PDB file of C-alpha atoms and ligand atoms in Angstrom:
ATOM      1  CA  UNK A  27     -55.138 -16.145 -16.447  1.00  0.00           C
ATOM      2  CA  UNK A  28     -56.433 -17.335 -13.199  1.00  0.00           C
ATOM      3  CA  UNK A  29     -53.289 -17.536 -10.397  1.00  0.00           C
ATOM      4  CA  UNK A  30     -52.859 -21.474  -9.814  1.00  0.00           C
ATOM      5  CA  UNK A  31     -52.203 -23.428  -6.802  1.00  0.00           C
ATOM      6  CA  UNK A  32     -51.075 -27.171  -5.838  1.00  0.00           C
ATOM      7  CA  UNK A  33     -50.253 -28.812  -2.891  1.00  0.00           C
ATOM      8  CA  UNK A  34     -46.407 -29.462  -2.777  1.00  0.00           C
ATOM      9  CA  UNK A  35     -45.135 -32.388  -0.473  1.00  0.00           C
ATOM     10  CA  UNK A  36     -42.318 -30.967   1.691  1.00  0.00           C
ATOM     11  CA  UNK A  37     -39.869 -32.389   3.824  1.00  0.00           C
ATOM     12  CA  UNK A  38     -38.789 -30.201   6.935  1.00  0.00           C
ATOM     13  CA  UNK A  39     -35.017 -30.076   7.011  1.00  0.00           C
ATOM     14  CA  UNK A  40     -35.254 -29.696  10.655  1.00  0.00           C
ATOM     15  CA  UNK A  41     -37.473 -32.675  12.113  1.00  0.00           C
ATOM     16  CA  UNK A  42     -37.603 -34.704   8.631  1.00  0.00           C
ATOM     17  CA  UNK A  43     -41.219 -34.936   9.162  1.00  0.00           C
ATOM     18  CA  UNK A  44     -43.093 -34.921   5.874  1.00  0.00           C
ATOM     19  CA  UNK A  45     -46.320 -32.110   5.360  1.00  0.00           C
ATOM     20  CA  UNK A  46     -48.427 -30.895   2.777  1.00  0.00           C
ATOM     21  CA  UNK A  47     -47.488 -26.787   1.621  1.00  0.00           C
ATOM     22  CA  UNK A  48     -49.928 -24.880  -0.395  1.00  0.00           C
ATOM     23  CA  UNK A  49     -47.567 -23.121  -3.415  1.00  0.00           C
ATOM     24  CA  UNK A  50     -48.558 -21.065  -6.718  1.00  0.00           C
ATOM     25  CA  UNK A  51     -47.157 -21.632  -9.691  1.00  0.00           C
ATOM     26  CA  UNK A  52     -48.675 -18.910 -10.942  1.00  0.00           C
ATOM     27  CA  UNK A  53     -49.830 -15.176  -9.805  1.00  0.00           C
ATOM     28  CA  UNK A  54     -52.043 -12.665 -11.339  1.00  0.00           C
ATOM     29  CA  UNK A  55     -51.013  -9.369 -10.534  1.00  0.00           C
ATOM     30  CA  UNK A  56     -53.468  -7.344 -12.456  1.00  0.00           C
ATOM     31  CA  UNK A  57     -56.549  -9.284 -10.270  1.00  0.00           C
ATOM     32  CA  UNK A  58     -55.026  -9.865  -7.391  1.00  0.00           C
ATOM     33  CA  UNK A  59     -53.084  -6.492  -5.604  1.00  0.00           C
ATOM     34  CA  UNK A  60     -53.001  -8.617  -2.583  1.00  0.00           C
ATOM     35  CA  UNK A  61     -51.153 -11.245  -4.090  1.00  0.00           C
ATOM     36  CA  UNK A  62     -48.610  -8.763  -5.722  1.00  0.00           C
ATOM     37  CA  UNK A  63     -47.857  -7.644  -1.920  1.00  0.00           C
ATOM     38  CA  UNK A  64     -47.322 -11.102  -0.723  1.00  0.00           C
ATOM     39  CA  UNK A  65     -44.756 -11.850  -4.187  1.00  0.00           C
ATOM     40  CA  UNK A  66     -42.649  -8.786  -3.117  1.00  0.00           C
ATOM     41  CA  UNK A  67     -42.471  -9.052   0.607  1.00  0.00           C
ATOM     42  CA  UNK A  68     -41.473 -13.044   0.413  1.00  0.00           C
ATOM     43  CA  UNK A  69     -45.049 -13.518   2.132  1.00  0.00           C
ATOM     44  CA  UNK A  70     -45.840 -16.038  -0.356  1.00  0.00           C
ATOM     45  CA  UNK A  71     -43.096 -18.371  -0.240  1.00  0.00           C
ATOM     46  CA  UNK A  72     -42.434 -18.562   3.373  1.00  0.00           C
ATOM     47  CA  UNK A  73     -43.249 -22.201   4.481  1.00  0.00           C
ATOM     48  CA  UNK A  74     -43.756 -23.172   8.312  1.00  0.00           C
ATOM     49  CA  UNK A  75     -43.398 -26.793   9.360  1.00  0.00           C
ATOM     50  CA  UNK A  76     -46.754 -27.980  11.123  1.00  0.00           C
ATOM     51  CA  UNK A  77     -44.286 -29.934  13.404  1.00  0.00           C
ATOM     52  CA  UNK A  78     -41.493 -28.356  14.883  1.00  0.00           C
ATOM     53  CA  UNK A  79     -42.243 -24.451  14.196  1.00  0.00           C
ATOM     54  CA  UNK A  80     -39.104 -24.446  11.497  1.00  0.00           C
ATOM     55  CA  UNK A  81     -39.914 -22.032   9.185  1.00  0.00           C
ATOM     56  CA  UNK A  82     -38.439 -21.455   5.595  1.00  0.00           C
ATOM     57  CA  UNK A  83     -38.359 -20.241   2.053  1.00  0.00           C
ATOM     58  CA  UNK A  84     -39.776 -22.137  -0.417  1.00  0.00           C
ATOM     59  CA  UNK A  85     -38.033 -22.057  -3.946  1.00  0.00           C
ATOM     60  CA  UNK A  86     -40.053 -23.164  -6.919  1.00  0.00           C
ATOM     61  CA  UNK A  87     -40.785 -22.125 -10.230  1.00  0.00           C
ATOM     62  CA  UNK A  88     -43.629 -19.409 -10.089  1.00  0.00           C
ATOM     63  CA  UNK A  89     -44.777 -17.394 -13.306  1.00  0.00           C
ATOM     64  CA  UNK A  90     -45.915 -13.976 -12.336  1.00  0.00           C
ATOM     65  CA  UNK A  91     -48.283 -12.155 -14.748  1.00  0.00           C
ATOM     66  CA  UNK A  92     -49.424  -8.620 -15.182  1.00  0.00           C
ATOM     67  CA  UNK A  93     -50.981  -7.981 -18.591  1.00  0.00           C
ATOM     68  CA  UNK A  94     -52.265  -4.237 -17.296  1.00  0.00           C
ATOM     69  CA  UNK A  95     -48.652  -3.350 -17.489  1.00  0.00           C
ATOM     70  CA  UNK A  96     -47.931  -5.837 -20.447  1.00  0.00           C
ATOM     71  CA  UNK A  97     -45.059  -8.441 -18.560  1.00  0.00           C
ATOM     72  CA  UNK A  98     -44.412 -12.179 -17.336  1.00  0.00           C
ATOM     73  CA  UNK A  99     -41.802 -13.301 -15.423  1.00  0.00           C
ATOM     74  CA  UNK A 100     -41.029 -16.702 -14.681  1.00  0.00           C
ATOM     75  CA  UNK A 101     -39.054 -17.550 -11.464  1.00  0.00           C
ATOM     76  CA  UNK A 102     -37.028 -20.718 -12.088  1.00  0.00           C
ATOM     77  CA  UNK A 103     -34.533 -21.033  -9.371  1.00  0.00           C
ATOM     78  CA  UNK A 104     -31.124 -21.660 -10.359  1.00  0.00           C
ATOM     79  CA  UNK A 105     -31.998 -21.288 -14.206  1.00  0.00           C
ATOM     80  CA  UNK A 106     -29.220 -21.186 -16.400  1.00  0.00           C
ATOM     81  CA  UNK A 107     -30.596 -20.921 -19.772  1.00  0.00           C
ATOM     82  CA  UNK A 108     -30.518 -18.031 -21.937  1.00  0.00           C
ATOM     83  CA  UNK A 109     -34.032 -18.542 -23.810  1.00  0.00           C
ATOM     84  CA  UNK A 110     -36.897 -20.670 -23.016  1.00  0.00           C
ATOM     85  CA  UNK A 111     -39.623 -21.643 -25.030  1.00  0.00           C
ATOM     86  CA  UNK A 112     -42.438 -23.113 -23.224  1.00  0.00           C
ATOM     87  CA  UNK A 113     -44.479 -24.678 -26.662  1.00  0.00           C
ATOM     88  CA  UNK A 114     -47.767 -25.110 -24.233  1.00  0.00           C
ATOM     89  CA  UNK A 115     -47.412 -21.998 -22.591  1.00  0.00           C
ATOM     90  CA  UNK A 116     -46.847 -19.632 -26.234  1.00  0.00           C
ATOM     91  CA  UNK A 117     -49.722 -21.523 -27.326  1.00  0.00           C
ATOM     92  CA  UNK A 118     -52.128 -20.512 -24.602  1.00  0.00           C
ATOM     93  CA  UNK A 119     -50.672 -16.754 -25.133  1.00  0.00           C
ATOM     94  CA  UNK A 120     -50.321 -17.143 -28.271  1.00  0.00           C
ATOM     95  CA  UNK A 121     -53.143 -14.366 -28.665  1.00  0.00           C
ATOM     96  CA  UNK A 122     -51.118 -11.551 -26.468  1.00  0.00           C
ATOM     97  CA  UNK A 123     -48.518  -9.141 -28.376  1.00  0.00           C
ATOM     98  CA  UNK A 124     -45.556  -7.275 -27.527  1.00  0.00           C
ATOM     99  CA  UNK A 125     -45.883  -8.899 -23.821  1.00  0.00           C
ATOM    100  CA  UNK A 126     -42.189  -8.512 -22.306  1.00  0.00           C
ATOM    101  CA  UNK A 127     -41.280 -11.970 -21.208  1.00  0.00           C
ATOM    102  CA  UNK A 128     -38.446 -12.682 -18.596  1.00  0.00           C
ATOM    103  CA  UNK A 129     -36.944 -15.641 -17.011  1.00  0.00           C
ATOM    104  CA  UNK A 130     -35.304 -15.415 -14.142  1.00  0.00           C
ATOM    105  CA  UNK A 131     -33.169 -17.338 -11.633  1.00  0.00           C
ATOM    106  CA  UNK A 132     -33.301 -15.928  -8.544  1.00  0.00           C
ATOM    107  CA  UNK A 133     -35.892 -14.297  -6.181  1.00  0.00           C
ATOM    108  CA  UNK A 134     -33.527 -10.680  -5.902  1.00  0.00           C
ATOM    109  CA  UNK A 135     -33.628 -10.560  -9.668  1.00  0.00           C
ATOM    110  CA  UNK A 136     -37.070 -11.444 -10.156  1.00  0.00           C
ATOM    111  CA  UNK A 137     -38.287  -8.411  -7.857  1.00  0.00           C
ATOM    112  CA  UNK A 138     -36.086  -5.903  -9.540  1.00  0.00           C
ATOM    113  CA  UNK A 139     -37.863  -6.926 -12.729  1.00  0.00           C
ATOM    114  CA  UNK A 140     -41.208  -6.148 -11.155  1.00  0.00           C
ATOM    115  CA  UNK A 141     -40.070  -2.745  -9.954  1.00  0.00           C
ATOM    116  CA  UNK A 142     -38.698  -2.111 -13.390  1.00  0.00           C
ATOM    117  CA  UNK A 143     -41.346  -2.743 -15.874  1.00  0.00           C
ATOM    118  CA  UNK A 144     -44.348  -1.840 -13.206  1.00  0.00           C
ATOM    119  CA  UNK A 145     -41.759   1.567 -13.705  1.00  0.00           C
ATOM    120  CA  UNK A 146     -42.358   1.872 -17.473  1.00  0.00           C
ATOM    121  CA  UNK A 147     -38.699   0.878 -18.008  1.00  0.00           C
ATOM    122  CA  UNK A 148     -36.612  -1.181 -20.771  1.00  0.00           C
ATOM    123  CA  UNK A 149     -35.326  -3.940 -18.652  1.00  0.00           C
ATOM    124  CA  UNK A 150     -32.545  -4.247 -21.210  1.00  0.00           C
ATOM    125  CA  UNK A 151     -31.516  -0.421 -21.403  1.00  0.00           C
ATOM    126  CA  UNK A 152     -31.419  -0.897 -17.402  1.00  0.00           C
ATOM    127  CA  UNK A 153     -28.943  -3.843 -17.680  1.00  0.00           C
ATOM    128  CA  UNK A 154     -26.569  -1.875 -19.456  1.00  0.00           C
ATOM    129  CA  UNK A 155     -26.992   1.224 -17.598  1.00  0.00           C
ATOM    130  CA  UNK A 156     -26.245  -0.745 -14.422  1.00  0.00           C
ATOM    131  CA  UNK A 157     -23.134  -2.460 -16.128  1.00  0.00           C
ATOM    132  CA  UNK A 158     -21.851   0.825 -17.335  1.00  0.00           C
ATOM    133  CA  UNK A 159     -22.347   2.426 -13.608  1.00  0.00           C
ATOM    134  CA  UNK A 160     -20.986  -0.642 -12.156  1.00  0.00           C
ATOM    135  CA  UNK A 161     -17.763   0.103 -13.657  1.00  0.00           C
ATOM    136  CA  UNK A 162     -17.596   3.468 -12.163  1.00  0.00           C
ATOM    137  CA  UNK A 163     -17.894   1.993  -8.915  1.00  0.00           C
ATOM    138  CA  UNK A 164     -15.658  -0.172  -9.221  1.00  0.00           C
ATOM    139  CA  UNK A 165     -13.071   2.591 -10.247  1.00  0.00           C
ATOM    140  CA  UNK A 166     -14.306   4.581  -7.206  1.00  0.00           C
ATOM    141  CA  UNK A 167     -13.401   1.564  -4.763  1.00  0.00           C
ATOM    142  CA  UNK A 168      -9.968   1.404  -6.112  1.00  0.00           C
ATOM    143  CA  UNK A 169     -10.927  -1.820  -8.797  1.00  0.00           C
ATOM    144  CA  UNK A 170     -13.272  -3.870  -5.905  1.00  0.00           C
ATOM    145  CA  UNK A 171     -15.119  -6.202  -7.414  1.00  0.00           C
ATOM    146  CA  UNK A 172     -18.892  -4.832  -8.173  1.00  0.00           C
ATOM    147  CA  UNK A 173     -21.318  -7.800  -8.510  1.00  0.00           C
ATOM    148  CA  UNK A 174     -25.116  -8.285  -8.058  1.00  0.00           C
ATOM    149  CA  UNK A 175     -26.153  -4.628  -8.978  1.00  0.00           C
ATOM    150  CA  UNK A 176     -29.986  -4.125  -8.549  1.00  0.00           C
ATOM    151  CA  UNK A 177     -32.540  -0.989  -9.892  1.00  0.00           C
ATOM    152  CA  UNK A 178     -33.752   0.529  -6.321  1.00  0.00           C
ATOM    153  CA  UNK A 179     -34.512   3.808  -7.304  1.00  0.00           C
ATOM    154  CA  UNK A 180     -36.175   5.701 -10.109  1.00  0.00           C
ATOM    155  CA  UNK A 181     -37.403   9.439 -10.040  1.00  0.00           C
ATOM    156  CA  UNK A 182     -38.498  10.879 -13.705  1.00  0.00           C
ATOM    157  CA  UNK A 183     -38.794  14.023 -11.877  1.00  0.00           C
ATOM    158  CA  UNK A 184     -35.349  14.455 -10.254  1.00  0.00           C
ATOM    159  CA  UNK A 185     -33.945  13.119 -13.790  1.00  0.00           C
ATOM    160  CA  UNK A 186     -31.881  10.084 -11.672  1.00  0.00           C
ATOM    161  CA  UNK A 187     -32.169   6.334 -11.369  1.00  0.00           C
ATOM    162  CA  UNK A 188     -30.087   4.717  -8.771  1.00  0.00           C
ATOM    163  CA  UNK A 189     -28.426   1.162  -8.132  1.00  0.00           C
ATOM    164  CA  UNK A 190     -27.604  -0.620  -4.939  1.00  0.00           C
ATOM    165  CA  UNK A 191     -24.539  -2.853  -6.006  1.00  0.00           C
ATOM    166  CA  UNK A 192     -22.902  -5.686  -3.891  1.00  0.00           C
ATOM    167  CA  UNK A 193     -19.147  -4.515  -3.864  1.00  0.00           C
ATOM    168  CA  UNK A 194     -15.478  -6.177  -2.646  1.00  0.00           C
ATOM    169  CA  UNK A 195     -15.270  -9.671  -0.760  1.00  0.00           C
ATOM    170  CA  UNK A 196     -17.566  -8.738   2.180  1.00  0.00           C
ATOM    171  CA  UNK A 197     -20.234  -7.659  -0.457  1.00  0.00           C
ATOM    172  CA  UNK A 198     -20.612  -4.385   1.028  1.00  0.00           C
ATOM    173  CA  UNK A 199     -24.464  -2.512  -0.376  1.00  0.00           C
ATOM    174  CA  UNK A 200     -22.909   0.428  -2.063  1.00  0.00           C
ATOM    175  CA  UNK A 201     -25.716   2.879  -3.590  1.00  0.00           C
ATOM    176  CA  UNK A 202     -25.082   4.933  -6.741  1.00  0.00           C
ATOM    177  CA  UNK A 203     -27.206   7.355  -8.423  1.00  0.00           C
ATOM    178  CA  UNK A 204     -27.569   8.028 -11.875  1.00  0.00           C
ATOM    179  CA  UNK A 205     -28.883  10.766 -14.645  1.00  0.00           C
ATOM    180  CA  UNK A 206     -31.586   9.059 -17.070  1.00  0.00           C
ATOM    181  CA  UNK A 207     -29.043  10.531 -19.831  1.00  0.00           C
ATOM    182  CA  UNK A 208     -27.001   7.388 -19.232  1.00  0.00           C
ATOM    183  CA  UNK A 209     -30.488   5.114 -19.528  1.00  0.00           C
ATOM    184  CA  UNK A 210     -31.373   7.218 -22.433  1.00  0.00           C
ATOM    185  CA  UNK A 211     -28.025   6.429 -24.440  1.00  0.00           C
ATOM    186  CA  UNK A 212     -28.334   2.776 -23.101  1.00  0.00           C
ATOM    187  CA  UNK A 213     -32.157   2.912 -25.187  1.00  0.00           C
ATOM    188  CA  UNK A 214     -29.967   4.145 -27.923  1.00  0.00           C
ATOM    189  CA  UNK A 215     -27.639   0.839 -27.779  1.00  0.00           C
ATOM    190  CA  UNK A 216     -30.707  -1.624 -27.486  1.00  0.00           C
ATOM    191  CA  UNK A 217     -32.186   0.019 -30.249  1.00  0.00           C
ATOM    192  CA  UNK A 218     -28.873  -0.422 -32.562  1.00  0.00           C
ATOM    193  CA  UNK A 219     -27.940  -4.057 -31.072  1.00  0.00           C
ATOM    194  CA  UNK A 220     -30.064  -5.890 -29.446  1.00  0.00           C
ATOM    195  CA  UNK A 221     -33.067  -6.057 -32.462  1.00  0.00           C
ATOM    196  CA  UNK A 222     -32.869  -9.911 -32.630  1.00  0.00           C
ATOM    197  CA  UNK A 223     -33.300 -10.041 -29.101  1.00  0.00           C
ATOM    198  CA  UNK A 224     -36.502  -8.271 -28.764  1.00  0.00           C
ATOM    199  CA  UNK A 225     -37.678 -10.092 -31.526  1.00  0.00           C
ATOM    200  CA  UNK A 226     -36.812 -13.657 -29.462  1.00  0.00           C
ATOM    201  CA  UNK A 227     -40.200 -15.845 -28.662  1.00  0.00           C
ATOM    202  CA  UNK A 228     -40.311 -17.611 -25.284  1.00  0.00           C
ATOM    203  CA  UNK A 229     -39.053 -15.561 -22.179  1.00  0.00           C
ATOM    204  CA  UNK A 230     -35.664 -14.861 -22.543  1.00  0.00           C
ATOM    205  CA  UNK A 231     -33.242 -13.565 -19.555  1.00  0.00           C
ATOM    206  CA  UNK A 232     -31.259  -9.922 -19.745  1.00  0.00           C
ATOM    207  CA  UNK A 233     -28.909 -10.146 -16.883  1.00  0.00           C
ATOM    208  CA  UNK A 234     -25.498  -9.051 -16.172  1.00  0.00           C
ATOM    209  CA  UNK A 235     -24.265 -10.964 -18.853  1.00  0.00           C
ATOM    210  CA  UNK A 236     -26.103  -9.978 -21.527  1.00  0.00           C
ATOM    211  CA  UNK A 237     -25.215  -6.434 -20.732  1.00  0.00           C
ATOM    212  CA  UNK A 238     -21.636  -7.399 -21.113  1.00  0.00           C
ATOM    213  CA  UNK A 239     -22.205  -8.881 -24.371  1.00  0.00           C
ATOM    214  CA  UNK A 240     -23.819  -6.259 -25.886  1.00  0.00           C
ATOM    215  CA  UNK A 241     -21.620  -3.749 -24.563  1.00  0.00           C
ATOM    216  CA  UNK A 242     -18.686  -5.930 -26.278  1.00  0.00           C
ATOM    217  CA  UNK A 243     -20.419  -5.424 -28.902  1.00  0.00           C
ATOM    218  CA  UNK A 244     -20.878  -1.463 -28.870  1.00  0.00           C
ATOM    219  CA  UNK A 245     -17.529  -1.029 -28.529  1.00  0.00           C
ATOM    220  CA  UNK A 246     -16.474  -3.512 -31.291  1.00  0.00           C
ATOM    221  CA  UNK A 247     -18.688  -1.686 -33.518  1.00  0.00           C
ATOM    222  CA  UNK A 248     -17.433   1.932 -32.251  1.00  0.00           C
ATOM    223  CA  UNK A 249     -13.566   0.775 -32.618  1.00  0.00           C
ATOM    224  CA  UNK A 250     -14.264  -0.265 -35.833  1.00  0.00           C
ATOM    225  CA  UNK A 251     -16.009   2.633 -36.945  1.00  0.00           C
ATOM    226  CA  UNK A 252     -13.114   4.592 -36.087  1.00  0.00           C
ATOM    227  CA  UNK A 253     -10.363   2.428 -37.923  1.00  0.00           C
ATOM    228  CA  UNK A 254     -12.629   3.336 -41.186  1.00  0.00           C
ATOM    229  CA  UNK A 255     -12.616   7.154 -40.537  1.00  0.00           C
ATOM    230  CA  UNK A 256      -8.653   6.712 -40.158  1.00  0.00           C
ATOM    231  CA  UNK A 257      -8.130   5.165 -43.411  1.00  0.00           C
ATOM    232  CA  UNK A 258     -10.093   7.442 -44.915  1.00  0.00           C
TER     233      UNK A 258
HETATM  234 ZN1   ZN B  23     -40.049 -29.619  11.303  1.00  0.00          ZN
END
């Protein structure tokens, strides 16, 4: 899986003056450490115009790959599909097994799944660890809105993962910490409801919302376990 390149025709915003940009669709992280580098810092997508010294980010769909520590992630800005299943693309992998396969919509969320698999981590146990955490948060801050939570910490030795969330109107960077007992229930929960979904061809996306839905359905399933231990 050789990274891939074309020539994109862009239009600066600031002058209007029309130039050529060189942009990869597709990165190789397992050849290529540079390459990884440039993905994280933004390196790769910045874009100067040749005219007027206006310089940018680029947003485009990019599929990263790193088969050393078995993941793809495909970039599609603004993306709001649950599943997709690229036929040319599963044929050409067709070969390559339990490969974790992500799409995602923005270039935030698209890092933190980096971080997390390059980690050794369940991106879905994650989710739901950083919906449950989000919720004590938000207690914390009095009910604030918590939104756009991201993984920025892990430590296996001090036992704690933490999560820098986006809280209130002025979408204040609030940082909470975490024991991996929390994750390790959370691997419990995949494990019991989300079977289908790890099953899913094509790369699917595990967000916020998808943590919500699962959780839903945790608690659906808990509530009525109870109701039966009532009655009898
Ligand atoms: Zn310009």
């Amino acid at each position: 899986m050789p990274e891939k390149k074309v020539n994109k025709a862009v239009v600066c915003p600031m002058c209007g003056e029309l130039s050529k940009a060189v942009v990869y669709t597709s990165v190789n992280a397992t050849v290529d450490k540079e390459q990884r580098e440039r993905v994280l810092d933004g390196g790769l997508f910045a874009w100067k115009c040749p005219s007027c010294g206006y310089s940018a980010r680029l947003t485009y769909p990019i599929l990263y790959n790193d088969m050393k520590n078995r993941f793809m992630i495909y970039l599609i800005p603004k993306i709001d599909r649950y599943q997709l299943c690229d036929k040319e693309l599963e044929e050409k992998y067709s070969n390559l097994r339990n490969i974790n396969k992500r799409v995602v919509a923005d270039f935030n969320s698209f890092k933190e799944k980096i971080f997390i698999f390059e980690s050794g981590l369940d991106d879905m146990a994650v989710e739901l660890t950083k919906a449950v955490i989000g919720q004590t948060v938000s207690k914390k801050l009095d009910g604030a809105e918590v939104k756009n939570g991201y993984l920025s910490m892990y430590d296996r030795e001090s036992n704690t993962m933490g999560f820098t969330y986006f809280t209130g109107e002025e979408m204040t960077p609030y940082v909470q910490t975490a024991r991996l007992e929390i994750y390790g229930k959370s691997k419990e929960i995949v494990e019991q409801f989300a079977i289908k979904d790890k099953k899913l061809k094509g790369f699917i996306k595990i967000d916020g919302e998808w943590a919500d839905n699962i959780l839903y359905r945790y608690k659906r399933a808990k509530k009525i376990e109870r109701l039966n231990k009532v009655k009898e």
